């Protein structure tokens, strides 16, 4: 027990400054994204020079909205947000339905997952991640009945995620549907459901998404192209191959900022989902390792804040949002390096686009909210030989 005391005393300063560290990492990633986007958008000079200014202006506007959202979510007590979670969930579901309404919904690459608002395309599924995390936290944080059967909070969560996943599958967004399902499984674990239930549910869900992918022609062709990538370099695997060429061309030190060749219309989506290979091509291996290190630091810091949350609600919110950003980062890096099938996941904080950026900054705001609400002397109860005692952090 003395070792535990010593551990908590030594980590006291880490607990105090983890919020500042989280903000510093997020702002660093944002800054890298701005520089990378400006460089990657250089290809538009060949079309219309003003398009670069428009692209950057839009991104700065999204950053401003995201930072404002971060501030708001850091100041409003997350317990109050939990009280509003049912209404927020309904709002998220309604926004997803709007994706199918003609004149409002906007279809991109075969997926009906966008709505047009004032000349901007917004992806409701990004914001619904926060809404569903808040809702699951509210109903599962104090659930006494650890059951998945009818009338239990876990059954309510199961029905809720089923509705959202169904809408996402219908819209053609299998990637987000899998993320939602993984968050549901995480909440089952955090809520105290036994692994003997969780593991079969996890396996069944992944198998279900795989079967659905095989039944959808566009998704099936992508999956088959991934399995035989070296035989389809000019087809469905073209984008990934160009990504690998970009990463390989950069070598250790890169070709120099602005000198990417692949961004000149060889690599599609070089400003969005495939911006990481452009960074690797221009700045080299060391830059990509630095970015991966920043993401690892972000996840560890956010996880630390979640671990030392003042209550179970804070732990659940922080863990779910940290996991969502972590899973999306892994998915993006997995796709651009050819380790996962091609799926449109933006790189958090860096890729061009607003919805995911605002979601990430909202998540940072909530994590700061959790960190800010810890009492001056955070106390953890530990048991030793049947007796409880407090350890001052």
GROMACS .gro file of C-alpha atoms in nm:
model
  393
    1UNK     CA    1   0.000   0.000   0.000
    2UNK     CA    2   0.296   0.231   0.055
    3UNK     CA    3   0.383   0.188  -0.312
    4UNK     CA    4   0.031   0.302  -0.405
    5UNK     CA    5   0.064   0.606  -0.179
    6UNK     CA    6   0.396   0.693  -0.342
    7UNK     CA    7   0.251   0.651  -0.692
    8UNK     CA    8  -0.033   0.892  -0.626
    9UNK     CA    9   0.194   1.148  -0.462
   10UNK     CA   10   0.437   1.137  -0.755
   11UNK     CA   11   0.157   1.177  -1.009
   12UNK     CA   12  -0.001   1.473  -0.830
   13UNK     CA   13   0.167   1.727  -1.060
   14UNK     CA   14   0.069   1.526  -1.367
   15UNK     CA   15  -0.292   1.544  -1.254
   16UNK     CA   16  -0.265   1.921  -1.207
   17UNK     CA   17  -0.116   1.995  -1.549
   18UNK     CA   18  -0.281   1.725  -1.764
   19UNK     CA   19  -0.547   1.972  -1.880
   20UNK     CA   20  -0.285   2.218  -2.006
   21UNK     CA   21  -0.099   1.934  -2.176
   22UNK     CA   22  -0.416   1.817  -2.352
   23UNK     CA   23  -0.481   2.167  -2.488
   24UNK     CA   24  -0.118   2.204  -2.599
   25UNK     CA   25  -0.127   1.875  -2.792
   26UNK     CA   26  -0.461   1.958  -2.957
   27UNK     CA   27  -0.338   2.304  -3.065
   28UNK     CA   28  -0.016   2.152  -3.200
   29UNK     CA   29  -0.213   1.905  -3.411
   30UNK     CA   30  -0.438   2.188  -3.532
   31UNK     CA   31  -0.132   2.391  -3.633
   32UNK     CA   32   0.016   2.097  -3.821
   33UNK     CA   33  -0.317   2.054  -3.995
   34UNK     CA   34  -0.325   2.418  -4.109
   35UNK     CA   35   0.027   2.399  -4.256
   36UNK     CA   36  -0.039   2.060  -4.418
   37UNK     CA   37  -0.370   2.177  -4.565
   38UNK     CA   38  -0.215   2.490  -4.712
   39UNK     CA   39   0.054   2.279  -4.876
   40UNK     CA   40  -0.181   2.004  -4.996
   41UNK     CA   41  -0.422   2.258  -5.144
   42UNK     CA   42  -0.148   2.385  -5.375
   43UNK     CA   43  -0.287   2.160  -5.648
   44UNK     CA   44  -0.584   2.394  -5.685
   45UNK     CA   45  -0.356   2.660  -5.835
   46UNK     CA   46  -0.387   2.464  -6.160
   47UNK     CA   47  -0.764   2.510  -6.151
   48UNK     CA   48  -0.845   2.836  -5.975
   49UNK     CA   49  -0.608   3.017  -5.741
   50UNK     CA   50  -0.891   3.168  -5.537
   51UNK     CA   51  -1.000   2.814  -5.445
   52UNK     CA   52  -0.705   2.789  -5.205
   53UNK     CA   53  -0.817   3.103  -5.021
   54UNK     CA   54  -1.173   2.971  -5.004
   55UNK     CA   55  -1.054   2.635  -4.870
   56UNK     CA   56  -0.836   2.790  -4.600
   57UNK     CA   57  -1.103   3.044  -4.505
   58UNK     CA   58  -1.357   2.768  -4.456
   59UNK     CA   59  -1.113   2.569  -4.244
   60UNK     CA   60  -1.034   2.870  -4.024
   61UNK     CA   61  -1.407   2.925  -3.981
   62UNK     CA   62  -1.453   2.564  -3.871
   63UNK     CA   63  -1.159   2.598  -3.631
   64UNK     CA   64  -1.319   2.910  -3.482
   65UNK     CA   65  -1.651   2.727  -3.439
   66UNK     CA   66  -1.468   2.430  -3.289
   67UNK     CA   67  -1.271   2.639  -3.042
   68UNK     CA   68  -1.586   2.824  -2.936
   69UNK     CA   69  -1.764   2.489  -2.889
   70UNK     CA   70  -1.464   2.366  -2.689
   71UNK     CA   71  -1.493   2.668  -2.460
   72UNK     CA   72  -1.868   2.622  -2.410
   73UNK     CA   73  -1.839   2.249  -2.338
   74UNK     CA   74  -1.555   2.312  -2.093
   75UNK     CA   75  -1.761   2.563  -1.892
   76UNK     CA   76  -2.105   2.399  -1.876
   77UNK     CA   77  -2.116   2.142  -1.597
   78UNK     CA   78  -2.125   1.803  -1.770
   79UNK     CA   79  -2.383   1.688  -1.516
   80UNK     CA   80  -2.622   1.945  -1.667
   81UNK     CA   81  -2.545   1.811  -2.013
   82UNK     CA   82  -2.629   1.462  -1.887
   83UNK     CA   83  -2.971   1.590  -1.781
   84UNK     CA   84  -3.028   1.713  -2.138
   85UNK     CA   85  -2.887   1.398  -2.299
   86UNK     CA   86  -3.226   1.251  -2.398
   87UNK     CA   87  -3.317   1.567  -2.589
   88UNK     CA   88  -2.972   1.584  -2.746
   89UNK     CA   89  -3.009   1.221  -2.855
   90UNK     CA   90  -3.344   1.298  -3.020
   91UNK     CA   91  -3.182   1.596  -3.194
   92UNK     CA   92  -2.901   1.374  -3.323
   93UNK     CA   93  -3.147   1.115  -3.455
   94UNK     CA   94  -3.354   1.388  -3.625
   95UNK     CA   95  -3.043   1.531  -3.792
   96UNK     CA   96  -2.950   1.187  -3.925
   97UNK     CA   97  -3.298   1.152  -4.076
   98UNK     CA   98  -3.253   1.489  -4.249
   99UNK     CA   99  -2.968   1.332  -4.449
  100UNK     CA  100  -3.235   1.148  -4.651
  101UNK     CA  101  -3.457   1.452  -4.716
  102UNK     CA  102  -3.429   1.581  -5.076
  103UNK     CA  103  -3.295   1.934  -5.091
  104UNK     CA  104  -3.141   1.908  -4.744
  105UNK     CA  105  -2.948   1.583  -4.752
  106UNK     CA  106  -2.629   1.572  -4.955
  107UNK     CA  107  -2.487   1.251  -5.102
  108UNK     CA  108  -2.108   1.209  -5.124
  109UNK     CA  109  -1.932   0.900  -5.265
  110UNK     CA  110  -2.254   0.698  -5.244
  111UNK     CA  111  -2.322   0.782  -4.877
  112UNK     CA  112  -2.618   0.992  -4.763
  113UNK     CA  113  -2.454   1.123  -4.450
  114UNK     CA  114  -2.440   1.499  -4.506
  115UNK     CA  115  -2.682   1.790  -4.478
  116UNK     CA  116  -2.631   2.128  -4.644
  117UNK     CA  117  -2.647   2.426  -4.408
  118UNK     CA  118  -2.574   2.775  -4.538
  119UNK     CA  119  -2.337   2.654  -4.808
  120UNK     CA  120  -2.157   2.416  -4.570
  121UNK     CA  121  -2.188   2.038  -4.560
  122UNK     CA  122  -2.240   1.907  -4.207
  123UNK     CA  123  -2.211   1.543  -4.100
  124UNK     CA  124  -2.465   1.481  -3.820
  125UNK     CA  125  -2.314   1.144  -3.723
  126UNK     CA  126  -2.008   1.327  -3.586
  127UNK     CA  127  -2.210   1.532  -3.337
  128UNK     CA  128  -2.431   1.236  -3.250
  129UNK     CA  129  -2.122   1.059  -3.114
  130UNK     CA  130  -2.118   1.305  -2.825
  131UNK     CA  131  -2.495   1.290  -2.779
  132UNK     CA  132  -2.503   0.911  -2.761
  133UNK     CA  133  -2.203   0.904  -2.524
  134UNK     CA  134  -2.382   1.145  -2.288
  135UNK     CA  135  -2.705   0.943  -2.308
  136UNK     CA  136  -2.534   0.610  -2.241
  137UNK     CA  137  -2.347   0.766  -1.949
  138UNK     CA  138  -2.668   0.893  -1.792
  139UNK     CA  139  -2.861   0.567  -1.812
  140UNK     CA  140  -2.574   0.325  -1.741
  141UNK     CA  141  -2.356   0.501  -1.483
  142UNK     CA  142  -2.578   0.396  -1.192
  143UNK     CA  143  -2.755   0.097  -1.345
  144UNK     CA  144  -2.827  -0.154  -1.070
  145UNK     CA  145  -2.960  -0.432  -1.291
  146UNK     CA  146  -2.664  -0.576  -1.485
  147UNK     CA  147  -2.873  -0.736  -1.757
  148UNK     CA  148  -2.924  -0.698  -2.130
  149UNK     CA  149  -3.282  -0.815  -2.114
  150UNK     CA  150  -3.607  -0.622  -2.143
  151UNK     CA  151  -3.666  -0.319  -1.917
  152UNK     CA  152  -3.302  -0.283  -1.811
  153UNK     CA  153  -3.096   0.032  -1.892
  154UNK     CA  154  -2.861  -0.187  -2.097
  155UNK     CA  155  -3.153  -0.303  -2.310
  156UNK     CA  156  -3.243   0.063  -2.368
  157UNK     CA  157  -2.885   0.128  -2.478
  158UNK     CA  158  -2.900  -0.174  -2.710
  159UNK     CA  159  -3.219  -0.048  -2.878
  160UNK     CA  160  -3.074   0.303  -2.907
  161UNK     CA  161  -2.752   0.195  -3.074
  162UNK     CA  162  -2.954  -0.037  -3.298
  163UNK     CA  163  -3.160   0.257  -3.427
  164UNK     CA  164  -2.855   0.473  -3.493
  165UNK     CA  165  -2.656   0.192  -3.654
  166UNK     CA  166  -2.953   0.105  -3.877
  167UNK     CA  167  -2.977   0.463  -4.002
  168UNK     CA  168  -2.603   0.476  -4.067
  169UNK     CA  169  -2.607   0.147  -4.258
  170UNK     CA  170  -2.901   0.266  -4.470
  171UNK     CA  171  -2.706   0.585  -4.545
  172UNK     CA  172  -2.408   0.374  -4.655
  173UNK     CA  173  -2.180   0.481  -4.370
  174UNK     CA  174  -2.055   0.145  -4.242
  175UNK     CA  175  -1.748   0.297  -4.080
  176UNK     CA  176  -1.945   0.521  -3.845
  177UNK     CA  177  -2.190   0.241  -3.769
  178UNK     CA  178  -1.898   0.026  -3.653
  179UNK     CA  179  -1.766   0.312  -3.436
  180UNK     CA  180  -2.107   0.353  -3.273
  181UNK     CA  181  -2.124  -0.018  -3.204
  182UNK     CA  182  -1.775  -0.022  -3.052
  183UNK     CA  183  -1.875   0.264  -2.820
  184UNK     CA  184  -2.182   0.064  -2.714
  185UNK     CA  185  -1.959  -0.234  -2.631
  186UNK     CA  186  -1.727  -0.005  -2.434
  187UNK     CA  187  -2.022   0.121  -2.229
  188UNK     CA  188  -2.129  -0.236  -2.158
  189UNK     CA  189  -1.786  -0.295  -2.008
  190UNK     CA  190  -1.783   0.032  -1.813
  191UNK     CA  191  -2.134  -0.041  -1.690
  192UNK     CA  192  -2.031  -0.372  -1.538
  193UNK     CA  193  -2.162  -0.627  -1.787
  194UNK     CA  194  -1.969  -0.955  -1.774
  195UNK     CA  195  -1.717  -1.038  -2.047
  196UNK     CA  196  -1.905  -1.362  -2.111
  197UNK     CA  197  -2.174  -1.138  -2.262
  198UNK     CA  198  -1.953  -0.868  -2.410
  199UNK     CA  199  -1.725  -1.091  -2.619
  200UNK     CA  200  -2.008  -1.270  -2.807
  201UNK     CA  201  -2.182  -0.936  -2.865
  202UNK     CA  202  -1.860  -0.783  -2.999
  203UNK     CA  203  -1.795  -1.076  -3.231
  204UNK     CA  204  -2.155  -1.085  -3.354
  205UNK     CA  205  -2.156  -0.712  -3.425
  206UNK     CA  206  -1.834  -0.719  -3.626
  207UNK     CA  207  -1.959  -1.023  -3.820
  208UNK     CA  208  -2.288  -0.844  -3.891
  209UNK     CA  209  -2.112  -0.536  -4.032
  210UNK     CA  210  -1.887  -0.761  -4.242
  211UNK     CA  211  -2.190  -0.943  -4.388
  212UNK     CA  212  -2.365  -0.612  -4.460
  213UNK     CA  213  -2.051  -0.491  -4.638
  214UNK     CA  214  -2.057  -0.801  -4.859
  215UNK     CA  215  -2.421  -0.737  -4.947
  216UNK     CA  216  -2.353  -0.377  -5.059
  217UNK     CA  217  -2.189  -0.376  -5.407
  218UNK     CA  218  -1.971  -0.067  -5.351
  219UNK     CA  219  -1.850  -0.184  -5.009
  220UNK     CA  220  -1.797  -0.540  -5.133
  221UNK     CA  221  -1.579  -0.419  -5.418
  222UNK     CA  222  -1.367  -0.215  -5.175
  223UNK     CA  223  -1.329  -0.511  -4.944
  224UNK     CA  224  -1.231  -0.745  -5.227
  225UNK     CA  225  -0.987  -0.484  -5.359
  226UNK     CA  226  -0.826  -0.468  -5.016
  227UNK     CA  227  -0.784  -0.846  -5.006
  228UNK     CA  228  -0.618  -0.842  -5.349
  229UNK     CA  229  -0.463  -0.495  -5.340
  230UNK     CA  230  -0.159  -0.577  -5.552
  231UNK     CA  231  -0.385  -0.696  -5.835
  232UNK     CA  232  -0.599  -0.382  -5.852
  233UNK     CA  233  -0.355  -0.093  -5.858
  234UNK     CA  234  -0.557   0.107  -6.112
  235UNK     CA  235  -0.901   0.029  -5.970
  236UNK     CA  236  -1.041   0.042  -5.620
  237UNK     CA  237  -0.690   0.015  -5.473
  238UNK     CA  238  -0.557   0.312  -5.673
  239UNK     CA  239  -0.595   0.560  -5.389
  240UNK     CA  240  -0.417   0.342  -5.134
  241UNK     CA  241  -0.133   0.267  -5.377
  242UNK     CA  242  -0.084   0.639  -5.443
  243UNK     CA  243  -0.082   0.689  -5.067
  244UNK     CA  244   0.193   0.430  -5.025
  245UNK     CA  245   0.391   0.591  -5.308
  246UNK     CA  246   0.366   0.927  -5.130
  247UNK     CA  247   0.483   0.782  -4.798
  248UNK     CA  248   0.766   0.594  -4.968
  249UNK     CA  249   0.878   0.895  -5.173
  250UNK     CA  250   0.928   1.106  -4.863
  251UNK     CA  251   1.197   0.884  -4.719
  252UNK     CA  252   1.352   0.992  -4.389
  253UNK     CA  253   1.362   1.370  -4.435
  254UNK     CA  254   1.097   1.430  -4.704
  255UNK     CA  255   1.095   1.621  -5.033
  256UNK     CA  256   1.044   1.955  -4.860
  257UNK     CA  257   0.734   2.147  -4.760
  258UNK     CA  258   0.519   2.218  -5.066
  259UNK     CA  259   0.713   1.978  -5.291
  260UNK     CA  260   0.473   1.685  -5.292
  261UNK     CA  261   0.415   1.529  -5.632
  262UNK     CA  262   0.128   1.302  -5.530
  263UNK     CA  263  -0.093   1.593  -5.427
  264UNK     CA  264  -0.102   1.711  -5.789
  265UNK     CA  265  -0.418   1.508  -5.857
  266UNK     CA  266  -0.243   1.170  -5.832
  267UNK     CA  267  -0.370   1.108  -5.480
  268UNK     CA  268  -0.745   1.175  -5.444
  269UNK     CA  269  -0.869   1.334  -5.119
  270UNK     CA  270  -0.520   1.461  -5.040
  271UNK     CA  271  -0.663   1.745  -4.830
  272UNK     CA  272  -0.906   1.529  -4.633
  273UNK     CA  273  -0.878   1.159  -4.551
  274UNK     CA  274  -0.538   1.116  -4.720
  275UNK     CA  275  -0.355   1.422  -4.590
  276UNK     CA  276  -0.119   1.211  -4.375
  277UNK     CA  277   0.068   1.064  -4.679
  278UNK     CA  278   0.124   1.417  -4.811
  279UNK     CA  279   0.283   1.512  -4.479
  280UNK     CA  280   0.500   1.201  -4.501
  281UNK     CA  281   0.603   1.279  -4.858
  282UNK     CA  282   0.696   1.641  -4.786
  283UNK     CA  283   0.840   1.616  -4.435
  284UNK     CA  284   0.952   1.253  -4.418
  285UNK     CA  285   0.943   0.968  -4.170
  286UNK     CA  286   1.042   1.179  -3.871
  287UNK     CA  287   0.742   1.407  -3.917
  288UNK     CA  288   0.501   1.114  -3.939
  289UNK     CA  289   0.651   0.959  -3.626
  290UNK     CA  290   0.616   1.294  -3.449
  291UNK     CA  291   0.246   1.309  -3.541
  292UNK     CA  292   0.189   0.951  -3.426
  293UNK     CA  293   0.365   1.041  -3.102
  294UNK     CA  294   0.138   1.343  -3.058
  295UNK     CA  295  -0.170   1.126  -3.102
  296UNK     CA  296  -0.038   0.874  -2.851
  297UNK     CA  297   0.031   1.158  -2.607
  298UNK     CA  298  -0.320   1.294  -2.661
  299UNK     CA  299  -0.482   0.955  -2.596
  300UNK     CA  300  -0.269   0.893  -2.286
  301UNK     CA  301  -0.337   1.241  -2.146
  302UNK     CA  302  -0.711   1.220  -2.216
  303UNK     CA  303  -0.715   0.871  -2.067
  304UNK     CA  304  -0.536   1.000  -1.758
  305UNK     CA  305  -0.794   1.276  -1.715
  306UNK     CA  306  -1.073   1.020  -1.753
  307UNK     CA  307  -0.911   0.782  -1.505
  308UNK     CA  308  -0.897   1.051  -1.239
  309UNK     CA  309  -1.246   1.190  -1.309
  310UNK     CA  310  -1.437   1.302  -0.998
  311UNK     CA  311  -1.714   1.047  -1.053
  312UNK     CA  312  -1.822   0.753  -1.266
  313UNK     CA  313  -2.010   0.980  -1.507
  314UNK     CA  314  -1.690   1.171  -1.582
  315UNK     CA  315  -1.500   0.846  -1.625
  316UNK     CA  316  -1.754   0.714  -1.875
  317UNK     CA  317  -1.777   1.034  -2.079
  318UNK     CA  318  -1.401   1.083  -2.092
  319UNK     CA  319  -1.324   0.720  -2.176
  320UNK     CA  320  -1.583   0.703  -2.455
  321UNK     CA  321  -1.472   1.026  -2.625
  322UNK     CA  322  -1.104   0.935  -2.591
  323UNK     CA  323  -1.176   0.594  -2.742
  324UNK     CA  324  -1.369   0.747  -3.033
  325UNK     CA  325  -1.082   0.981  -3.125
  326UNK     CA  326  -0.831   0.699  -3.078
  327UNK     CA  327  -1.025   0.452  -3.293
  328UNK     CA  328  -1.071   0.708  -3.570
  329UNK     CA  329  -0.701   0.791  -3.568
  330UNK     CA  330  -0.609   0.423  -3.591
  331UNK     CA  331  -0.863   0.372  -3.869
  332UNK     CA  332  -0.728   0.662  -4.076
  333UNK     CA  333  -0.364   0.559  -4.033
  334UNK     CA  334  -0.458   0.198  -4.105
  335UNK     CA  335  -0.628   0.293  -4.432
  336UNK     CA  336  -0.354   0.522  -4.567
  337UNK     CA  337  -0.088   0.259  -4.495
  338UNK     CA  338  -0.289  -0.021  -4.658
  339UNK     CA  339  -0.351  -0.211  -4.334
  340UNK     CA  340  -0.729  -0.160  -4.340
  341UNK     CA  341  -0.991  -0.143  -4.618
  342UNK     CA  342  -1.043   0.203  -4.764
  343UNK     CA  343  -1.305   0.393  -4.565
  344UNK     CA  344  -1.358   0.766  -4.535
  345UNK     CA  345  -1.223   0.847  -4.190
  346UNK     CA  346  -1.068   1.195  -4.154
  347UNK     CA  347  -0.753   1.234  -3.947
  348UNK     CA  348  -0.860   1.404  -3.620
  349UNK     CA  349  -0.757   1.772  -3.586
  350UNK     CA  350  -0.561   1.765  -3.915
  351UNK     CA  351  -0.784   1.673  -4.211
  352UNK     CA  352  -0.983   1.941  -4.393
  353UNK     CA  353  -1.347   1.947  -4.293
  354UNK     CA  354  -1.558   2.082  -4.014
  355UNK     CA  355  -1.784   1.821  -3.858
  356UNK     CA  356  -1.514   1.591  -3.726
  357UNK     CA  357  -1.296   1.885  -3.624
  358UNK     CA  358  -1.579   2.036  -3.419
  359UNK     CA  359  -1.649   1.694  -3.263
  360UNK     CA  360  -1.283   1.659  -3.161
  361UNK     CA  361  -1.271   2.007  -3.008
  362UNK     CA  362  -1.603   1.950  -2.830
  363UNK     CA  363  -1.447   1.635  -2.686
  364UNK     CA  364  -1.146   1.834  -2.568
  365UNK     CA  365  -1.387   2.077  -2.402
  366UNK     CA  366  -1.566   1.797  -2.218
  367UNK     CA  367  -1.236   1.646  -2.106
  368UNK     CA  368  -1.130   1.986  -1.970
  369UNK     CA  369  -1.470   2.007  -1.801
  370UNK     CA  370  -1.405   1.675  -1.628
  371UNK     CA  371  -1.053   1.781  -1.531
  372UNK     CA  372  -1.171   2.119  -1.400
  373UNK     CA  373  -1.436   1.969  -1.172
  374UNK     CA  374  -1.200   1.763  -0.961
  375UNK     CA  375  -1.189   1.895  -0.604
  376UNK     CA  376  -0.864   2.062  -0.484
  377UNK     CA  377  -0.771   1.747  -0.296
  378UNK     CA  378  -0.892   1.457  -0.501
  379UNK     CA  379  -0.940   1.154  -0.282
  380UNK     CA  380  -0.940   0.792  -0.388
  381UNK     CA  381  -1.078   0.521  -0.168
  382UNK     CA  382  -0.871   0.206  -0.147
  383UNK     CA  383  -0.927  -0.106   0.050
  384UNK     CA  384  -0.663  -0.270   0.263
  385UNK     CA  385  -0.749  -0.574   0.470
  386UNK     CA  386  -1.118  -0.487   0.469
  387UNK     CA  387  -1.066  -0.128   0.589
  388UNK     CA  388  -1.104   0.184   0.376
  389UNK     CA  389  -0.874   0.479   0.388
  390UNK     CA  390  -0.823   0.789   0.174
  391UNK     CA  391  -0.522   0.884  -0.027
  392UNK     CA  392  -0.474   1.255  -0.095
  393UNK     CA  393  -0.379   1.338  -0.450
   0.00000   0.00000   0.00000
